[in-house]
Amino acid sequence: MFKSALAASVIALAAALPAAAVTISDYVPGAAATSAHIYVANDGPVTVTYIGSDAANYNFGFYVRDGADQPLFFNKVDTFGKTVTLEGLFAKGTELVFSLNSYGSSPTTFLTGTNYARAGLVADKGFMVAFEDTIAGDFDYNDFVFGVTNVTNELPAVPLPAALPLMASAFGGFALFRRRRG
């Protein structure tokens, strides 16, 4: 009886405690995700959701495309949860590159796949991209953070075309036929 009363008291006390405040740093991938590349996991669309920024600088996030980058977020205007769908549909295995343009004391541009960005899964939060916004920064990677769907750090295996085994058996048959004739 005493054990069940004690257990009930502990559960009630735990429920009464305020939940720990979630900060932008809770969305930053670990150190192993530094310089990680980003690949589309499955054919289809990719969405990007703004998490936030702990930066004093004016920071703009972009999806880097050949010839015309797609603007995503501006840290001084956009708020948590704003979502943008990247233009077009993507093939599995396509590499995606994002950039952070920072306008502080010395304007800079940083790209994913470098030491100024981390990209990877964050437990219970999904795939996150987090940037440092100055060359000599504190490297806490909370200066510009957003989530991305339908992506991975691992280059996905591209399946063989269905006709490939059929073509291989046909060439094998031709080789066998030619050998028997000769």
PDB file of C-alpha atoms in Angstrom:
ATOM      1  CA  MET A   1       0.000   0.000   0.000  1.00  0.00           C
ATOM      2  CA  PHE A   2       2.778   2.404   0.941  1.00  0.00           C
ATOM      3  CA  LYS A   3       4.658   1.752  -2.348  1.00  0.00           C
ATOM      4  CA  SER A   4       1.618   2.508  -4.500  1.00  0.00           C
ATOM      5  CA  ALA A   5       0.885   5.695  -2.511  1.00  0.00           C
ATOM      6  CA  LEU A   6       4.507   6.779  -2.917  1.00  0.00           C
ATOM      7  CA  ALA A   7       4.417   6.041  -6.647  1.00  0.00           C
ATOM      8  CA  ALA A   8       1.184   8.041  -7.016  1.00  0.00           C
ATOM      9  CA  SER A   9       2.754  10.971  -5.132  1.00  0.00           C
ATOM     10  CA  VAL A  10       5.849  10.953  -7.350  1.00  0.00           C
ATOM     11  CA  ILE A  11       3.694  10.879 -10.499  1.00  0.00           C
ATOM     12  CA  ALA A  12       1.522  13.735  -9.223  1.00  0.00           C
ATOM     13  CA  LEU A  13       4.594  15.803  -8.321  1.00  0.00           C
ATOM     14  CA  ALA A  14       6.180  15.210 -11.730  1.00  0.00           C
ATOM     15  CA  ALA A  15       2.961  16.281 -13.452  1.00  0.00           C
ATOM     16  CA  ALA A  16       2.808  19.465 -11.365  1.00  0.00           C
ATOM     17  CA  LEU A  17       6.343  20.597 -12.289  1.00  0.00           C
ATOM     18  CA  PRO A  18       6.506  23.031 -15.198  1.00  0.00           C
ATOM     19  CA  ALA A  19       7.878  21.593 -18.418  1.00  0.00           C
ATOM     20  CA  ALA A  20      11.378  22.719 -19.287  1.00  0.00           C
ATOM     21  CA  ALA A  21      11.354  25.615 -21.717  1.00  0.00           C
ATOM     22  CA  VAL A  22      12.272  24.616 -25.271  1.00  0.00           C
ATOM     23  CA  THR A  23      14.983  26.770 -26.815  1.00  0.00           C
ATOM     24  CA  ILE A  24      16.345  27.092 -30.333  1.00  0.00           C
ATOM     25  CA  SER A  25      19.440  25.192 -29.200  1.00  0.00           C
ATOM     26  CA  ASP A  26      17.196  22.142 -28.647  1.00  0.00           C
ATOM     27  CA  TYR A  27      16.781  22.015 -32.455  1.00  0.00           C
ATOM     28  CA  VAL A  28      20.514  22.113 -33.303  1.00  0.00           C
ATOM     29  CA  PRO A  29      21.970  18.830 -34.653  1.00  0.00           C
ATOM     30  CA  GLY A  30      24.987  17.395 -32.819  1.00  0.00           C
ATOM     31  CA  ALA A  31      28.632  17.945 -33.716  1.00  0.00           C
ATOM     32  CA  ALA A  32      28.675  14.876 -35.984  1.00  0.00           C
ATOM     33  CA  ALA A  33      26.286  16.749 -38.319  1.00  0.00           C
ATOM     34  CA  THR A  34      28.814  19.512 -39.075  1.00  0.00           C
ATOM     35  CA  SER A  35      29.625  19.638 -42.802  1.00  0.00           C
ATOM     36  CA  ALA A  36      26.872  17.105 -43.513  1.00  0.00           C
ATOM     37  CA  HIS A  37      25.383  17.034 -46.984  1.00  0.00           C
ATOM     38  CA  ILE A  38      21.622  16.969 -47.547  1.00  0.00           C
ATOM     39  CA  TYR A  39      19.933  14.609 -50.023  1.00  0.00           C
ATOM     40  CA  VAL A  40      16.297  14.128 -51.011  1.00  0.00           C
ATOM     41  CA  ALA A  41      15.101  10.880 -49.372  1.00  0.00           C
ATOM     42  CA  ASN A  42      12.194  10.058 -51.738  1.00  0.00           C
ATOM     43  CA  ASP A  43      10.856  11.433 -55.029  1.00  0.00           C
ATOM     44  CA  GLY A  44       8.533  14.373 -54.355  1.00  0.00           C
ATOM     45  CA  PRO A  45       8.288  17.776 -52.701  1.00  0.00           C
ATOM     46  CA  VAL A  46      10.509  19.198 -49.958  1.00  0.00           C
ATOM     47  CA  THR A  47       9.229  21.615 -47.315  1.00  0.00           C
ATOM     48  CA  VAL A  48      11.225  23.900 -45.033  1.00  0.00           C
ATOM     49  CA  THR A  49       9.934  25.221 -41.668  1.00  0.00           C
ATOM     50  CA  TYR A  50      11.467  28.155 -39.814  1.00  0.00           C
ATOM     51  CA  ILE A  51      12.386  27.400 -36.196  1.00  0.00           C
ATOM     52  CA  GLY A  52      14.081  30.610 -35.117  1.00  0.00           C
ATOM     53  CA  SER A  53      17.235  32.654 -34.620  1.00  0.00           C
ATOM     54  CA  ASP A  54      19.301  33.780 -31.637  1.00  0.00           C
ATOM     55  CA  ALA A  55      21.320  36.180 -33.786  1.00  0.00           C
ATOM     56  CA  ALA A  56      21.681  39.931 -33.547  1.00  0.00           C
ATOM     57  CA  ASN A  57      22.563  40.062 -37.255  1.00  0.00           C
ATOM     58  CA  TYR A  58      20.055  40.334 -40.074  1.00  0.00           C
ATOM     59  CA  ASN A  59      20.025  36.838 -41.581  1.00  0.00           C
ATOM     60  CA  PHE A  60      18.345  35.599 -44.751  1.00  0.00           C
ATOM     61  CA  GLY A  61      17.989  31.904 -45.600  1.00  0.00           C
ATOM     62  CA  PHE A  62      17.913  30.644 -49.192  1.00  0.00           C
ATOM     63  CA  TYR A  63      17.581  27.377 -51.086  1.00  0.00           C
ATOM     64  CA  VAL A  64      20.501  27.509 -53.548  1.00  0.00           C
ATOM     65  CA  ARG A  65      19.452  26.805 -57.141  1.00  0.00           C
ATOM     66  CA  ASP A  66      21.363  27.215 -60.366  1.00  0.00           C
ATOM     67  CA  GLY A  67      20.776  30.753 -61.517  1.00  0.00           C
ATOM     68  CA  ALA A  68      17.982  31.794 -59.137  1.00  0.00           C
ATOM     69  CA  ASP A  69      18.117  31.124 -55.403  1.00  0.00           C
ATOM     70  CA  GLN A  70      14.737  30.711 -53.695  1.00  0.00           C
ATOM     71  CA  PRO A  71      14.314  32.996 -50.655  1.00  0.00           C
ATOM     72  CA  LEU A  72      13.105  31.156 -47.555  1.00  0.00           C
ATOM     73  CA  PHE A  73      13.176  33.156 -44.324  1.00  0.00           C
ATOM     74  CA  PHE A  74      14.296  36.468 -42.794  1.00  0.00           C
ATOM     75  CA  ASN A  75      15.082  36.183 -39.080  1.00  0.00           C
ATOM     76  CA  LYS A  76      13.856  39.673 -38.173  1.00  0.00           C
ATOM     77  CA  VAL A  77      10.386  39.114 -39.678  1.00  0.00           C
ATOM     78  CA  ASP A  78       9.494  35.436 -39.852  1.00  0.00           C
ATOM     79  CA  THR A  79       8.216  33.507 -36.853  1.00  0.00           C
ATOM     80  CA  PHE A  80       8.368  29.921 -35.612  1.00  0.00           C
ATOM     81  CA  GLY A  81       6.415  27.552 -37.814  1.00  0.00           C
ATOM     82  CA  LYS A  82       6.404  29.467 -41.097  1.00  0.00           C
ATOM     83  CA  THR A  83       6.621  26.803 -43.830  1.00  0.00           C
ATOM     84  CA  VAL A  84       7.796  27.102 -47.437  1.00  0.00           C
ATOM     85  CA  THR A  85       7.633  24.399 -50.116  1.00  0.00           C
ATOM     86  CA  LEU A  86      10.698  24.368 -52.346  1.00  0.00           C
ATOM     87  CA  GLU A  87       9.897  25.026 -55.995  1.00  0.00           C
ATOM     88  CA  GLY A  88       9.548  21.876 -58.103  1.00  0.00           C
ATOM     89  CA  LEU A  89       9.506  18.165 -57.398  1.00  0.00           C
ATOM     90  CA  PHE A  90      12.759  16.451 -56.504  1.00  0.00           C
ATOM     91  CA  ALA A  91      14.218  13.093 -57.498  1.00  0.00           C
ATOM     92  CA  LYS A  92      15.466  10.757 -54.786  1.00  0.00           C
ATOM     93  CA  GLY A  93      19.190  11.385 -54.201  1.00  0.00           C
ATOM     94  CA  THR A  94      19.198  15.034 -55.359  1.00  0.00           C
ATOM     95  CA  GLU A  95      21.624  17.044 -53.234  1.00  0.00           C
ATOM     96  CA  LEU A  96      20.147  20.186 -51.683  1.00  0.00           C
ATOM     97  CA  VAL A  97      22.210  23.195 -50.670  1.00  0.00           C
ATOM     98  CA  PHE A  98      20.969  25.974 -48.402  1.00  0.00           C
ATOM     99  CA  SER A  99      22.673  29.275 -47.676  1.00  0.00           C
ATOM    100  CA  LEU A 100      22.632  31.858 -44.934  1.00  0.00           C
ATOM    101  CA  ASN A 101      23.343  35.440 -45.924  1.00  0.00           C
ATOM    102  CA  SER A 102      24.266  37.378 -42.803  1.00  0.00           C
ATOM    103  CA  TYR A 103      24.401  41.168 -42.663  1.00  0.00           C
ATOM    104  CA  GLY A 104      26.250  42.160 -39.511  1.00  0.00           C
ATOM    105  CA  SER A 105      29.548  43.964 -39.025  1.00  0.00           C
ATOM    106  CA  SER A 106      31.004  41.971 -41.940  1.00  0.00           C
ATOM    107  CA  PRO A 107      28.467  40.570 -44.430  1.00  0.00           C
ATOM    108  CA  THR A 108      29.015  36.883 -45.117  1.00  0.00           C
ATOM    109  CA  THR A 109      27.413  33.937 -46.903  1.00  0.00           C
ATOM    110  CA  PHE A 110      27.596  30.418 -45.507  1.00  0.00           C
ATOM    111  CA  LEU A 111      26.504  27.167 -47.182  1.00  0.00           C
ATOM    112  CA  THR A 112      25.385  23.800 -45.900  1.00  0.00           C
ATOM    113  CA  GLY A 113      28.141  21.235 -46.250  1.00  0.00           C
ATOM    114  CA  THR A 114      30.638  23.605 -44.581  1.00  0.00           C
ATOM    115  CA  ASN A 115      31.802  24.095 -40.989  1.00  0.00           C
ATOM    116  CA  TYR A 116      29.330  26.972 -40.597  1.00  0.00           C
ATOM    117  CA  ALA A 117      26.289  24.690 -40.796  1.00  0.00           C
ATOM    118  CA  ARG A 118      25.020  21.539 -39.143  1.00  0.00           C
ATOM    119  CA  ALA A 119      22.415  19.328 -40.786  1.00  0.00           C
ATOM    120  CA  GLY A 120      20.899  16.153 -39.402  1.00  0.00           C
ATOM    121  CA  LEU A 121      18.210  14.463 -37.372  1.00  0.00           C
ATOM    122  CA  VAL A 122      17.345  15.853 -33.955  1.00  0.00           C
ATOM    123  CA  ALA A 123      15.481  13.434 -31.693  1.00  0.00           C
ATOM    124  CA  ASP A 124      11.713  14.066 -31.669  1.00  0.00           C
ATOM    125  CA  LYS A 125      12.101  17.146 -33.880  1.00  0.00           C
ATOM    126  CA  GLY A 126      13.030  15.773 -37.312  1.00  0.00           C
ATOM    127  CA  PHE A 127      15.719  16.853 -39.757  1.00  0.00           C
ATOM    128  CA  MET A 128      17.191  20.253 -38.868  1.00  0.00           C
ATOM    129  CA  VAL A 129      19.608  22.691 -40.481  1.00  0.00           C
ATOM    130  CA  ALA A 130      21.388  25.134 -38.171  1.00  0.00           C
ATOM    131  CA  PHE A 131      23.846  27.910 -39.057  1.00  0.00           C
ATOM    132  CA  GLU A 132      26.548  29.952 -37.377  1.00  0.00           C
ATOM    133  CA  ASP A 133      26.386  33.481 -38.804  1.00  0.00           C
ATOM    134  CA  THR A 134      29.860  34.960 -38.290  1.00  0.00           C
ATOM    135  CA  ILE A 135      33.350  33.790 -39.221  1.00  0.00           C
ATOM    136  CA  ALA A 136      34.671  34.209 -35.677  1.00  0.00           C
ATOM    137  CA  GLY A 137      31.406  33.264 -33.979  1.00  0.00           C
ATOM    138  CA  ASP A 138      30.698  31.190 -30.908  1.00  0.00           C
ATOM    139  CA  PHE A 139      29.782  28.143 -33.055  1.00  0.00           C
ATOM    140  CA  ASP A 140      26.627  27.339 -31.114  1.00  0.00           C
ATOM    141  CA  TYR A 141      24.789  27.011 -34.464  1.00  0.00           C
ATOM    142  CA  ASN A 142      21.631  28.666 -33.138  1.00  0.00           C
ATOM    143  CA  ASP A 143      21.886  31.795 -35.293  1.00  0.00           C
ATOM    144  CA  PHE A 144      19.459  30.479 -37.931  1.00  0.00           C
ATOM    145  CA  VAL A 145      17.602  27.174 -37.585  1.00  0.00           C
ATOM    146  CA  PHE A 146      15.004  25.476 -39.786  1.00  0.00           C
ATOM    147  CA  GLY A 147      13.549  22.023 -40.306  1.00  0.00           C
ATOM    148  CA  VAL A 148      13.402  20.184 -43.652  1.00  0.00           C
ATOM    149  CA  THR A 149      11.145  17.288 -44.705  1.00  0.00           C
ATOM    150  CA  ASN A 150      11.887  14.432 -47.121  1.00  0.00           C
ATOM    151  CA  VAL A 151      15.680  14.639 -46.687  1.00  0.00           C
ATOM    152  CA  THR A 152      18.563  12.606 -45.277  1.00  0.00           C
ATOM    153  CA  ASN A 153      22.333  12.918 -44.734  1.00  0.00           C
ATOM    154  CA  GLU A 154      22.962   9.593 -46.463  1.00  0.00           C
ATOM    155  CA  LEU A 155      22.930   9.398 -50.250  1.00  0.00           C
ATOM    156  CA  PRO A 156      19.964   7.060 -50.869  1.00  0.00           C
ATOM    157  CA  ALA A 157      20.522   3.987 -53.032  1.00  0.00           C
ATOM    158  CA  VAL A 158      18.966   4.444 -56.451  1.00  0.00           C
ATOM    159  CA  PRO A 159      17.139   1.265 -57.518  1.00  0.00           C
ATOM    160  CA  LEU A 160      18.163  -0.547 -60.696  1.00  0.00           C
ATOM    161  CA  PRO A 161      15.803  -0.127 -63.631  1.00  0.00           C
ATOM    162  CA  ALA A 162      13.417  -3.089 -63.911  1.00  0.00           C
ATOM    163  CA  ALA A 163      14.666  -3.916 -67.422  1.00  0.00           C
ATOM    164  CA  LEU A 164      18.335  -4.183 -66.396  1.00  0.00           C
ATOM    165  CA  PRO A 165      18.258  -7.883 -65.331  1.00  0.00           C
ATOM    166  CA  LEU A 166      16.383  -8.730 -68.559  1.00  0.00           C
ATOM    167  CA  MET A 167      19.026  -6.943 -70.655  1.00  0.00           C
ATOM    168  CA  ALA A 168      21.841  -8.712 -68.764  1.00  0.00           C
ATOM    169  CA  SER A 169      20.305 -12.135 -69.427  1.00  0.00           C
ATOM    170  CA  ALA A 170      19.886 -11.279 -73.144  1.00  0.00           C
ATOM    171  CA  PHE A 171      23.547 -10.294 -73.477  1.00  0.00           C
ATOM    172  CA  GLY A 172      24.529 -13.478 -71.642  1.00  0.00           C
ATOM    173  CA  GLY A 173      22.443 -15.512 -74.098  1.00  0.00           C
ATOM    174  CA  PHE A 174      24.093 -13.789 -77.066  1.00  0.00           C
ATOM    175  CA  ALA A 175      27.546 -14.517 -75.657  1.00  0.00           C
ATOM    176  CA  LEU A 176      26.669 -18.182 -75.074  1.00  0.00           C
ATOM    177  CA  PHE A 177      25.193 -18.501 -78.585  1.00  0.00           C
ATOM    178  CA  ARG A 178      28.261 -16.913 -80.175  1.00  0.00           C
ATOM    179  CA  ARG A 179      30.604 -19.176 -78.230  1.00  0.00           C
ATOM    180  CA  ARG A 180      28.746 -22.318 -79.371  1.00  0.00           C
ATOM    181  CA  ARG A 181      28.846 -21.207 -83.050  1.00  0.00           C
ATOM    182  CA  GLY A 182      32.545 -20.489 -82.990  1.00  0.00           C
TER     183      GLY A 182
END
